[in-house]
Short mmCIF file of C-alpha atoms and ligand atoms in Angstrom, two decimals:
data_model
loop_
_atom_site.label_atom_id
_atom_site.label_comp_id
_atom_site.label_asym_id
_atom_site.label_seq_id
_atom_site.Cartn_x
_atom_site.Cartn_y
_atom_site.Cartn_z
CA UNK A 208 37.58 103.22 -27.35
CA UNK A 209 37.83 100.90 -30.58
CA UNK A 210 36.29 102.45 -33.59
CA UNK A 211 33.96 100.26 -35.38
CA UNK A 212 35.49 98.17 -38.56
CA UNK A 213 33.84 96.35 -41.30
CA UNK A 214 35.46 93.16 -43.60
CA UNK A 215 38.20 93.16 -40.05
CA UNK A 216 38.27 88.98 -41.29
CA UNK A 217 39.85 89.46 -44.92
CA UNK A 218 42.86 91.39 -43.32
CA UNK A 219 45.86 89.86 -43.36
CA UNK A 220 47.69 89.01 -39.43
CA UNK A 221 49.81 91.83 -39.96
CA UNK A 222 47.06 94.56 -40.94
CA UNK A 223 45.23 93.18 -38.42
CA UNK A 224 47.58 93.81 -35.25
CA UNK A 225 48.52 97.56 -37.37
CA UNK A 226 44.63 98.18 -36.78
CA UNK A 227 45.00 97.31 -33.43
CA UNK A 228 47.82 98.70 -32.58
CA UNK A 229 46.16 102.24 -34.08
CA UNK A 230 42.69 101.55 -32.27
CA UNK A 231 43.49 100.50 -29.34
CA UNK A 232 46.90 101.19 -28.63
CA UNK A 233 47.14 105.29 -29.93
CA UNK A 234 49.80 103.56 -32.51
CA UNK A 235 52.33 102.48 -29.76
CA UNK A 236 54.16 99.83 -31.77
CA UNK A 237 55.74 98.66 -28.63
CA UNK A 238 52.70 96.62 -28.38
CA UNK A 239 52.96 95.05 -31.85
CA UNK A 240 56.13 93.79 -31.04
CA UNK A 241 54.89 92.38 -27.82
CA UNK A 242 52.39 90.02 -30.21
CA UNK A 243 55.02 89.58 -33.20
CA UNK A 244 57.68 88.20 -30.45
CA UNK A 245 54.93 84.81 -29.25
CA UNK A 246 54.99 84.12 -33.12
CA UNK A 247 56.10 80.79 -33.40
CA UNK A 248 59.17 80.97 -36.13
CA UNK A 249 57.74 77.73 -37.56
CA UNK A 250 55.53 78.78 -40.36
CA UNK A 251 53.56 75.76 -40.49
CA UNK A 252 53.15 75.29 -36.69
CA UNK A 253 52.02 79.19 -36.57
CA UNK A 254 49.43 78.36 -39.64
CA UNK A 255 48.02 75.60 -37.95
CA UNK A 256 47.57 77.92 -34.50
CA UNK A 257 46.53 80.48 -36.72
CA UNK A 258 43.45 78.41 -38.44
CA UNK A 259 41.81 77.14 -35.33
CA UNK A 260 40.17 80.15 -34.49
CA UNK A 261 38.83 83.49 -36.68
CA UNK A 262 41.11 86.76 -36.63
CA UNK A 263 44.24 85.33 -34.82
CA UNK A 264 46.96 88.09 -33.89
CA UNK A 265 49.50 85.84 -31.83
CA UNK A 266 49.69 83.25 -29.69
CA UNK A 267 48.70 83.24 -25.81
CA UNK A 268 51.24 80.75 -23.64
CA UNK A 269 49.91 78.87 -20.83
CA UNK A 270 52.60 76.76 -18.74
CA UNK A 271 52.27 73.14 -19.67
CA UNK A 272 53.64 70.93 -16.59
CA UNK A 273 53.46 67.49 -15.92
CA UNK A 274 52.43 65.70 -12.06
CA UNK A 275 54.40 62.33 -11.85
CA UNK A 276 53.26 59.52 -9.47
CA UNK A 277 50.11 59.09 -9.28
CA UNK A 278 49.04 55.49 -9.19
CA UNK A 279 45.25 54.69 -10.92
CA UNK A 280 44.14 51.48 -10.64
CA UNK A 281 47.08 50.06 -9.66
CA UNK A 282 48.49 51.60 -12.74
CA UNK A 283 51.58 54.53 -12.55
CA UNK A 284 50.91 57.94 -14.21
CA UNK A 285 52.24 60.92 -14.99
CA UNK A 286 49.72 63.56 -15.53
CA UNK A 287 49.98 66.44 -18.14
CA UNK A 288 48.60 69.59 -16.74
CA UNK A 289 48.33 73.40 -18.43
CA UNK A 290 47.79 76.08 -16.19
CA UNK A 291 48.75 79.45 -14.81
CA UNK A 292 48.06 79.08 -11.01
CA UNK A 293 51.57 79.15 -9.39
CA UNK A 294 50.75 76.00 -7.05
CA UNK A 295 48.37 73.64 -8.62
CA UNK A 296 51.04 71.22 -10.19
CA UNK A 297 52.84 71.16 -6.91
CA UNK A 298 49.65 70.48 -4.50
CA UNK A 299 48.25 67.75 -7.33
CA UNK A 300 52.10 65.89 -7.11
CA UNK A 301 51.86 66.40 -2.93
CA UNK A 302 48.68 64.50 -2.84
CA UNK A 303 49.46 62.18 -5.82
CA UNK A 304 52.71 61.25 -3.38
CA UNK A 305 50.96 61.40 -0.56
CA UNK A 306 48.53 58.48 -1.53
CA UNK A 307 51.53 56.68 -3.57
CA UNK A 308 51.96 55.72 -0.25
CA UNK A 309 49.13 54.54 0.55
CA UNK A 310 47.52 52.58 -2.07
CA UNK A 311 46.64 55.01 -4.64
CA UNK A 312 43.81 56.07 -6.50
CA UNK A 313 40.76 53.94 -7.86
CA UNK A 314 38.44 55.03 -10.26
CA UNK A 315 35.64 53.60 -12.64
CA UNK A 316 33.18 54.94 -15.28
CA UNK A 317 29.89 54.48 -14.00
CA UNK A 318 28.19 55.46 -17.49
CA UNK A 319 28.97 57.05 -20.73
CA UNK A 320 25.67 58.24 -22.07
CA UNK A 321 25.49 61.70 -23.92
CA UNK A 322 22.35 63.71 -24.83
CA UNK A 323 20.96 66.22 -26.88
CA UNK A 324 17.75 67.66 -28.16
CA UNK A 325 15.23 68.98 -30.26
CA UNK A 326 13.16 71.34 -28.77
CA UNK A 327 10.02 72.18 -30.25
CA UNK A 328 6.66 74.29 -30.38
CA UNK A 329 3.17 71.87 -30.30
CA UNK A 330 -0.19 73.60 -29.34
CA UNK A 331 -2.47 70.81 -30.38
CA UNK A 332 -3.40 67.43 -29.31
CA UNK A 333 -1.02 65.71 -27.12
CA UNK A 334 -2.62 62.29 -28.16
CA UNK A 335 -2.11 63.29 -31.54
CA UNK A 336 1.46 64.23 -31.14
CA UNK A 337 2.53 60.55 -28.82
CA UNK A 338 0.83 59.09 -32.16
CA UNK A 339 2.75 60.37 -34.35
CA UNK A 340 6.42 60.12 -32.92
CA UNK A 341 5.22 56.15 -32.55
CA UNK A 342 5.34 56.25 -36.40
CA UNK A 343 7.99 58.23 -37.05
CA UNK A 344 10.46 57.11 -34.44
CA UNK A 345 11.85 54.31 -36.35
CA UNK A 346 12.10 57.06 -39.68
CA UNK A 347 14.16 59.58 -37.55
CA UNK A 348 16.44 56.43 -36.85
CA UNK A 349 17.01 55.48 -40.34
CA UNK A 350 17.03 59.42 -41.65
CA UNK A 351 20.75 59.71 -39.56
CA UNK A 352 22.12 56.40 -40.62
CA UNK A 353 24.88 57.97 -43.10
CA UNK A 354 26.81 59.76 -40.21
CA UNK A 355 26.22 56.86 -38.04
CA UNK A 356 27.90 54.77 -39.51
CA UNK A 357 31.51 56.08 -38.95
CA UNK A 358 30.42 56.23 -34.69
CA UNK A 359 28.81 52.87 -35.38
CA UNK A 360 31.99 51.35 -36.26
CA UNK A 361 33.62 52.77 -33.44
CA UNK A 362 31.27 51.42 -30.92
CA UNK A 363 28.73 54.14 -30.59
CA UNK A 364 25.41 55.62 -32.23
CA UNK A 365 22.02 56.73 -31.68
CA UNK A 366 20.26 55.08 -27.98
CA UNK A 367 17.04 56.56 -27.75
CA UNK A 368 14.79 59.02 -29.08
CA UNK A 369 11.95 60.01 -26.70
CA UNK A 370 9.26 62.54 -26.78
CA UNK A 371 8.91 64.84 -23.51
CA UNK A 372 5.90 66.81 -22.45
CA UNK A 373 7.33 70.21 -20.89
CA UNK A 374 4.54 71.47 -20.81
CA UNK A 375 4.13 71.86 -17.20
CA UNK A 376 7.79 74.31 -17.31
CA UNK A 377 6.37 76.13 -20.48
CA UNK A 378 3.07 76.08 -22.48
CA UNK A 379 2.97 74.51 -25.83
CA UNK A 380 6.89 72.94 -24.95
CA UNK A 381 7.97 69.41 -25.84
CA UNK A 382 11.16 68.41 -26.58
CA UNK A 383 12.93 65.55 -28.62
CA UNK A 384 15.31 63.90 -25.79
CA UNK A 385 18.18 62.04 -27.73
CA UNK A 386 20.79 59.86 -25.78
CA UNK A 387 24.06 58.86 -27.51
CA UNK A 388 26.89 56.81 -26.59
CA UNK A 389 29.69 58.53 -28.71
CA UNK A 390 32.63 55.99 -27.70
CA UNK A 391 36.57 57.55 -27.63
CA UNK A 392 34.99 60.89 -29.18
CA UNK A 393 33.45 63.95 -27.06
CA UNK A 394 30.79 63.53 -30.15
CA UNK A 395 29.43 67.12 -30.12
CA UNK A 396 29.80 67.27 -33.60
CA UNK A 397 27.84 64.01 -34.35
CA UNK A 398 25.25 64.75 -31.65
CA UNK A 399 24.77 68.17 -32.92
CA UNK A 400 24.12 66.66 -36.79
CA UNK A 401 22.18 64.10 -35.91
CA UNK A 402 19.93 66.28 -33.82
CA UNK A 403 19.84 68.80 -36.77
CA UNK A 404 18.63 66.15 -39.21
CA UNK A 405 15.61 64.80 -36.56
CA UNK A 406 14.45 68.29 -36.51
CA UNK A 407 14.46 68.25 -40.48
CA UNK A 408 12.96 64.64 -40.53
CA UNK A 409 10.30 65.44 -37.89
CA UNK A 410 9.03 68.57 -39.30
CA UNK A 411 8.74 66.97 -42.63
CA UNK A 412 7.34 64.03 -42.12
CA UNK A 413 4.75 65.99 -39.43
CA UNK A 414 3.51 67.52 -43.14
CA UNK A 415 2.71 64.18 -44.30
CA UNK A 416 0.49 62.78 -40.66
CA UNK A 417 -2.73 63.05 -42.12
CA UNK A 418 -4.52 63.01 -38.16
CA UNK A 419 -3.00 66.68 -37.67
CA UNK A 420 -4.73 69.48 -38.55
CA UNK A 421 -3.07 72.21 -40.68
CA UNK A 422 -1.70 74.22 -37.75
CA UNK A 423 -1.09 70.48 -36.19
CA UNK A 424 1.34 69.88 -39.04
CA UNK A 425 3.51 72.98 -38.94
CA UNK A 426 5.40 72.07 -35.79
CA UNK A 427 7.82 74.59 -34.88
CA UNK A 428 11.20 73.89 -33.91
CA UNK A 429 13.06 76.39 -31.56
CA UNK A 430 16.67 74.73 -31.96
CA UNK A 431 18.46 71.46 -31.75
CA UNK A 432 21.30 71.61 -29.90
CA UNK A 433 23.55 68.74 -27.62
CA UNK A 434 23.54 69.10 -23.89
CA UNK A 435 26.61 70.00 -21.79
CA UNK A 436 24.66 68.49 -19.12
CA UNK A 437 25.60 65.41 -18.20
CA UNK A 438 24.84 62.96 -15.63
CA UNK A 439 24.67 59.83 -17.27
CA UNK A 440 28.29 60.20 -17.99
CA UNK A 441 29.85 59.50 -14.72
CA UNK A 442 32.63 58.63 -13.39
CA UNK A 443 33.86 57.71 -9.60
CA UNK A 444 37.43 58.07 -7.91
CA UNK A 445 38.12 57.52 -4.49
CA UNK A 446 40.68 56.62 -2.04
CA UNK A 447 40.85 54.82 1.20
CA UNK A 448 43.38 53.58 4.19
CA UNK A 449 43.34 52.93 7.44
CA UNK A 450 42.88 55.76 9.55
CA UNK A 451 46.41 55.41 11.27
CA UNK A 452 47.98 55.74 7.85
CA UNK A 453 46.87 59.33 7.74
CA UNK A 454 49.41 60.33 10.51
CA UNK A 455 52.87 62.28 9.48
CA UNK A 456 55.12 64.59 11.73
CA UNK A 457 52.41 67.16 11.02
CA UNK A 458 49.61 65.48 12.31
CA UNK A 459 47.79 62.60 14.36
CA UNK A 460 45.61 60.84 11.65
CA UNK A 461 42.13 60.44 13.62
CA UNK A 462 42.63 64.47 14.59
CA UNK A 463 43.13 64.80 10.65
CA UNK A 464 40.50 62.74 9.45
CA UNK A 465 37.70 64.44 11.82
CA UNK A 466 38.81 67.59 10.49
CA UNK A 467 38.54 66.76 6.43
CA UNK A 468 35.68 65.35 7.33
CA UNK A 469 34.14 68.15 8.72
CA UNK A 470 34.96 70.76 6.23
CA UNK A 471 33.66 68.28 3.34
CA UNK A 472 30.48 68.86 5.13
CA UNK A 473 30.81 71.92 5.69
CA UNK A 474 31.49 72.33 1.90
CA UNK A 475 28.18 70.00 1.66
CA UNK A 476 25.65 72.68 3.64
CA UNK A 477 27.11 75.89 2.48
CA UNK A 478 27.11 76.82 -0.66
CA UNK A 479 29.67 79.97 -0.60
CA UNK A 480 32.13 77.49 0.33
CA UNK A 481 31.36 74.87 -2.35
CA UNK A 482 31.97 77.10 -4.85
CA UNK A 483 36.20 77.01 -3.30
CA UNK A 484 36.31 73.46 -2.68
CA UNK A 485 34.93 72.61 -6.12
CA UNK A 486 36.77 75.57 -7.83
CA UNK A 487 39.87 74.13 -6.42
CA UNK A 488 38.72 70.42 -7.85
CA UNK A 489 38.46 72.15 -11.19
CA UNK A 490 42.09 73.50 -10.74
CA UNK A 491 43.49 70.35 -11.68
CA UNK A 492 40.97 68.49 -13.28
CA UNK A 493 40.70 72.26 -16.00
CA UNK A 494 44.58 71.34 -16.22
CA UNK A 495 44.26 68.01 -17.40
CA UNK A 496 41.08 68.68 -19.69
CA UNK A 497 43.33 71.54 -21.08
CA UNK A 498 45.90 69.74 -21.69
CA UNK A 499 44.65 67.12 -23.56
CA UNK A 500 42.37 69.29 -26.11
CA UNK A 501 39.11 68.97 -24.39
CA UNK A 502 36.41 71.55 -24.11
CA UNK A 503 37.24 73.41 -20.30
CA UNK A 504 33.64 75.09 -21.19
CA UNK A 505 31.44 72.18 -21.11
CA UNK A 506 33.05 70.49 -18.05
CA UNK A 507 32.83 73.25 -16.34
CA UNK A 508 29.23 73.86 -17.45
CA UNK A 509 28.17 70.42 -16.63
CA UNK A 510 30.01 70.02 -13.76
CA UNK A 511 28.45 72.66 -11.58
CA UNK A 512 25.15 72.27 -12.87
CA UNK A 513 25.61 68.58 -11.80
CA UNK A 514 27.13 69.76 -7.99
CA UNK A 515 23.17 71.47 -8.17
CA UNK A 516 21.31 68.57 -8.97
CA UNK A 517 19.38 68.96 -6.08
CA UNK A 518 18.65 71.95 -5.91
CA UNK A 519 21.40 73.30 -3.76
CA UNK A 520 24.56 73.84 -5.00
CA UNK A 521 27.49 71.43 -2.87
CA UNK A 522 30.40 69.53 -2.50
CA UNK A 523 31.21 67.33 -5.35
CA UNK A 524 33.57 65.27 -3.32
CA UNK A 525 32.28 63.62 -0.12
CA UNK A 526 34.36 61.95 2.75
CA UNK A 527 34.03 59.30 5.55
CA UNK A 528 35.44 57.62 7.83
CA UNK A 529 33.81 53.67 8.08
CA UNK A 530 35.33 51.44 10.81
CA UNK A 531 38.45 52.39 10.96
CA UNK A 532 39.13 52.90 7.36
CA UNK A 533 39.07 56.91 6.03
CA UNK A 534 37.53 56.70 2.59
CA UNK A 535 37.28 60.49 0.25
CA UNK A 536 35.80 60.05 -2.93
CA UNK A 537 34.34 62.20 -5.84
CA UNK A 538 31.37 61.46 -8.58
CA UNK A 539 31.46 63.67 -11.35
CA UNK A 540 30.02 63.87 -14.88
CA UNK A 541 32.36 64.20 -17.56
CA UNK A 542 32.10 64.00 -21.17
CA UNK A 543 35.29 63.78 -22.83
CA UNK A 544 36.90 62.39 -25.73
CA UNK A 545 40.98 60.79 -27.19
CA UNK A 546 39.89 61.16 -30.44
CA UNK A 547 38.29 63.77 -32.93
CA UNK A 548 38.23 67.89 -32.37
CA UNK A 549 42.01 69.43 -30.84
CA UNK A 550 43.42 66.02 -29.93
CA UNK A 551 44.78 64.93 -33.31
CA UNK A 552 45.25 68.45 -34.52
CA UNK A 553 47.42 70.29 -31.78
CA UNK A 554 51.11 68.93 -31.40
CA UNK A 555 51.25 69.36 -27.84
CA UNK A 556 47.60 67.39 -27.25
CA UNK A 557 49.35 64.66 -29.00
CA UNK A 558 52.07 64.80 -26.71
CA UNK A 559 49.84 65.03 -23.42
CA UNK A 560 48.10 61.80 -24.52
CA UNK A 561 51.38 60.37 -25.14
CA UNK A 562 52.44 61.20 -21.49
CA UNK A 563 49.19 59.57 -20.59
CA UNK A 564 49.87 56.15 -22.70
CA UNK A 565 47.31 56.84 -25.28
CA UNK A 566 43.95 56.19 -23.14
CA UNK A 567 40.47 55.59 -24.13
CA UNK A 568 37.90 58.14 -23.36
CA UNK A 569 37.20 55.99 -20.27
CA UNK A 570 40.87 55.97 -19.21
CA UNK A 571 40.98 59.91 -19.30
CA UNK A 572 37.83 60.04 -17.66
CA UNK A 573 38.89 58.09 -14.72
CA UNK A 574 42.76 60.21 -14.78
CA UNK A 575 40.20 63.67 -14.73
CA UNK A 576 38.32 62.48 -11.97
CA UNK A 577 41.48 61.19 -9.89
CA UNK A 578 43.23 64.74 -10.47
CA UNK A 579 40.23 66.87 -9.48
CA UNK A 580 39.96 64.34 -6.52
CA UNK A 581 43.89 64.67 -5.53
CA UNK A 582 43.97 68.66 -6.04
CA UNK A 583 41.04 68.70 -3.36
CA UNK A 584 42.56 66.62 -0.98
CA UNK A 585 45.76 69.08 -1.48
CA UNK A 586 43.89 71.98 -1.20
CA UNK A 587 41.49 70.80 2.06
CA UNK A 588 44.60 69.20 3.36
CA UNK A 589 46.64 72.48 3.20
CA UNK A 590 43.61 74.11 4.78
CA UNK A 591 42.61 72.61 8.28
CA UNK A 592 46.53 72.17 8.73
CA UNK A 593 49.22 75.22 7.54
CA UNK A 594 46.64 76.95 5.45
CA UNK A 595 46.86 77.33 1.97
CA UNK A 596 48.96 80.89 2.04
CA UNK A 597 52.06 79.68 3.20
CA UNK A 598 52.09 76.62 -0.10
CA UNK A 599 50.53 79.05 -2.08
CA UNK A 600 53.11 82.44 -1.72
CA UNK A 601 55.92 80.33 -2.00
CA UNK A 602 55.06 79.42 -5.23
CA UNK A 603 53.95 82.88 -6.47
CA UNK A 604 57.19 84.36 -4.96
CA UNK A 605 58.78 83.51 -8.33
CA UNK A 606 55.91 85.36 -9.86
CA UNK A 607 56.71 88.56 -7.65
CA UNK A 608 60.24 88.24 -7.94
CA UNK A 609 59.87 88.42 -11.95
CA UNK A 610 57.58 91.42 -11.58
CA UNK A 611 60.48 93.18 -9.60
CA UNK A 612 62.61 92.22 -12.90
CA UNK A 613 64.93 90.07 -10.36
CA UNK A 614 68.16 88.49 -11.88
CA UNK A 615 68.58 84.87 -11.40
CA UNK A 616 71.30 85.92 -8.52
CA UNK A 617 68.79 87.55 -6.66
CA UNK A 618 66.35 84.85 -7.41
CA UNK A 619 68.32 82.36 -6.41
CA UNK A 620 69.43 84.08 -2.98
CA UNK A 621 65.35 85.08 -2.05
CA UNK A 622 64.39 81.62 -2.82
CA UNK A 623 66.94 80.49 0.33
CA UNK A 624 65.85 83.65 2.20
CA UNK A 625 62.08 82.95 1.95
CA UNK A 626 62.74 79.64 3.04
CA UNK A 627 62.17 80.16 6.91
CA UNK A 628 60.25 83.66 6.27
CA UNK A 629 56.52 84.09 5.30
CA UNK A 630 56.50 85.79 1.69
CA UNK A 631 54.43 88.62 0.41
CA UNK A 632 54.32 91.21 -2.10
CA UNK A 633 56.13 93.89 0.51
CA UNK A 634 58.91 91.15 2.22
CA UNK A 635 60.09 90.43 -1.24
CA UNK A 636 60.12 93.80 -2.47
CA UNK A 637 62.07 95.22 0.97
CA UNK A 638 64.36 91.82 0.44
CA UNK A 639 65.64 92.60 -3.19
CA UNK A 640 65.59 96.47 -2.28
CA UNK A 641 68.48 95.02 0.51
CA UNK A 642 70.40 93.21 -1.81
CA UNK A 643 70.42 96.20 -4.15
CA UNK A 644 71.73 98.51 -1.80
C1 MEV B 66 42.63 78.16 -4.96
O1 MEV B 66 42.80 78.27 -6.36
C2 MEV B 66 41.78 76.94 -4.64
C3 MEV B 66 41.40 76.78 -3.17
O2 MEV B 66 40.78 77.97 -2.70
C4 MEV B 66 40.45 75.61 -3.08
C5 MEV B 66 39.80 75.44 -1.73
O3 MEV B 66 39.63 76.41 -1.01
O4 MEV B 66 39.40 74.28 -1.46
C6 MEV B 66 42.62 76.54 -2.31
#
């Protein structure tokens, strides 16, 4: 049990893991030097890690791969990807090769608005209320004109205000709904001050509408906040062949086809297993919004909220065959940015946008959607063929050979063994026991 501790901020990093290490850790420095040795021995490097975040002890390493060929638009890419599971990177470059082949990937944004808003208390009259926000719609435009200026320039701003009656969910409920386009940026930041200031601008200038009543005039705002929900800020990626294309010395194409068809629908009626298929979308497209500095949380947030939108969570991908042309393609909301936030402040964000040839929010948007896209077609392909435990052990065998403390001669001799022999935790365990005897 930690004990509790008061003014833990104004410690320095040091007295902070020596606290630890007596709290949690019965003063067992073995753990201290566990955190001291990810320290990076760059000062300034570990200073900038340090200030991103309050009360920062060490550093925590993720693996930071990159998937080559994968051809967007006619375009060639190699994709940056940070993550720990052992055979996402592989299954993402399978499928990225596998459609090399066959035309590649296509994607488009669809749209790019974001929204946020103010939601507020109003008990009075509702005519009253649609009055006023008629007059002061044009002020709560012009009260945010400082900070739009720098968006402005950049090809964004302030869309629309408009007033919503939610009543109906929640007496005495009406909201503020605020749509933004926020260009290259993810634009919380802006959204979130611009929303702050309508709230400031609308309760004040409610004080001045003489057709309120007192209690009219005191309009009571809950919070102003931006939405992680999304769905005006889509984007598509698909891609096609003939069916015949889909054959390899594994399998006849039309048998294949039928089959990823019918677990996409599958995936479409029942939601315990569209909670896999999409968790295995967000395997790769998490990597890539990882990797270059965007916010994993609200993705994630609006993604599955979107794979709800009617009321039943599904599938976000979706599959056909037309004619005789297989076609798999995926819609999903995503708001993103290149610019602003983690991607000009962490080194290695700079670097995954410079693997990625510097793209515009757009560009990433439609490289997201491609990789979520290609890490489901991996993962449903592996499925209705080998299964997903024979890709998937062989990659974590390096992971249970380093938890058996294996030398790089044993590694390097169970790697050729495990070849032609199914892994798990107890075959690799009896194999290095053998070569220990
Ligand atoms: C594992 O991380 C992801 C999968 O389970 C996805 C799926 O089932 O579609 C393989």
């Amino acid at each position: 049990m930690s004990k509790k501790v008061s003014g833990f901020s104004k410690l320095n990093k040091t007295q902070k893991i020596d606290w630890l290490i007596q709290n949690c850790f019965y003063g067992d420095a073995t753990f201290k030097a566990i955190l001291l040795s990810y320290w990076n021995s760059n000062s300034k490097l570990q200073q900038l890690h340090d200030e991103f975040i309050e009360n920062t002890i060490s550093n925590f390493y993720l693996p930071f791969a990159i998937a080559p060929n994968f051809l967007i638009n006619e375009r060639l890419f190699t994709i940056p990807m940070v993550i720990e599971e052992s055979s996402v990177v592989a299954a993402a470059s399978n499928a990225a090769k596998f459609w090399l082949d066959r035309g590649g990937f296509k994607a488009e944004v669809l749209s790019t608005t974001k929204n946020g808003q103010v939601h507020f208390n109003f008990f009075g009259d509702k005519q009253k209320l649609i009055a006023f926000f008629k007059i002061v719609k044009p002020t709560l435009f012009k009260s945010i004109e400082d900070f739009e200026k720098n968006m402005k320039k950049r090809g964004g701003g302030l869309l629309n205000i408009e007033l919503i009656d939610k009543n109906s969910k929640l007496p005495g409920y009406y909201q503020l709904h605020c749509t933004f386009e926020t260009a290259d940026a993810m634009g919380a930041n802006f959204i979130n001050s611009c929303l702050e200031q309508f709230a400031k601008t609308f309760k004040k200038e409610a004080l001045l509408f003489s057709d309120f009543s007192q209690s009219e005039k005191e309009i009571d705002v809950v919070m102003s906040i931006l939405s992680n929900y999304v769905p005006e800020c889509l984007v598509r990626a698909e891609v096609s062949c003939k069916v015949d294309k889909l054959t390899t010395p594994e399998f006849d194409g039309h048998y294949f086809a039928e089959k990823f068809i019918r677990a996409i629908e599958i995936a479409h009626v029942e939601p315990r297993r569209a909670v896999t298929h999409n968790k295995g979308i967000m395997n790769g497209l998490d990597a890539v919004v990882l990797a270059t500095g965007n916010d994993f949380r609200a993705i994630e947030a609006g993604v599955h909220a979107f794979a709800s939108r009617t009321g039943h969570y599904s599938s976000l991908t979706n599959a056909e065959i037309h004619g005789d042309t297989f076609r798999f393609w995926i819609e999903i909301p995503l708001a993103i940015g290149t610019v602003g936030g983690l991607t000009s402040l962490h080194p290695l964000v700079k670097v995954a946008l410079g693997i990625l040839q510097y793209p515009n929010a757009k560009e990433l948007m439609q490289i997201m959607a491609v990789t979520g896209l290609a890490q489901n077609f991996a993962a449903v392909k592996s499925l209705i063929t080998t299964g997903i435990q024979e890709g998937h052990m062989k990659m974590h065998l390096m992971n249970i050979l380093n938890q058996l403390n294996a030398s790089s001669d044993e590694k390097e001799k169970a790697i050729v063994y495990f070849q032609h022999t199914t892994v798990s935790h107890t075959a690799a365990i009896s194999y290095i026991e053998s070569l220990r005897k």
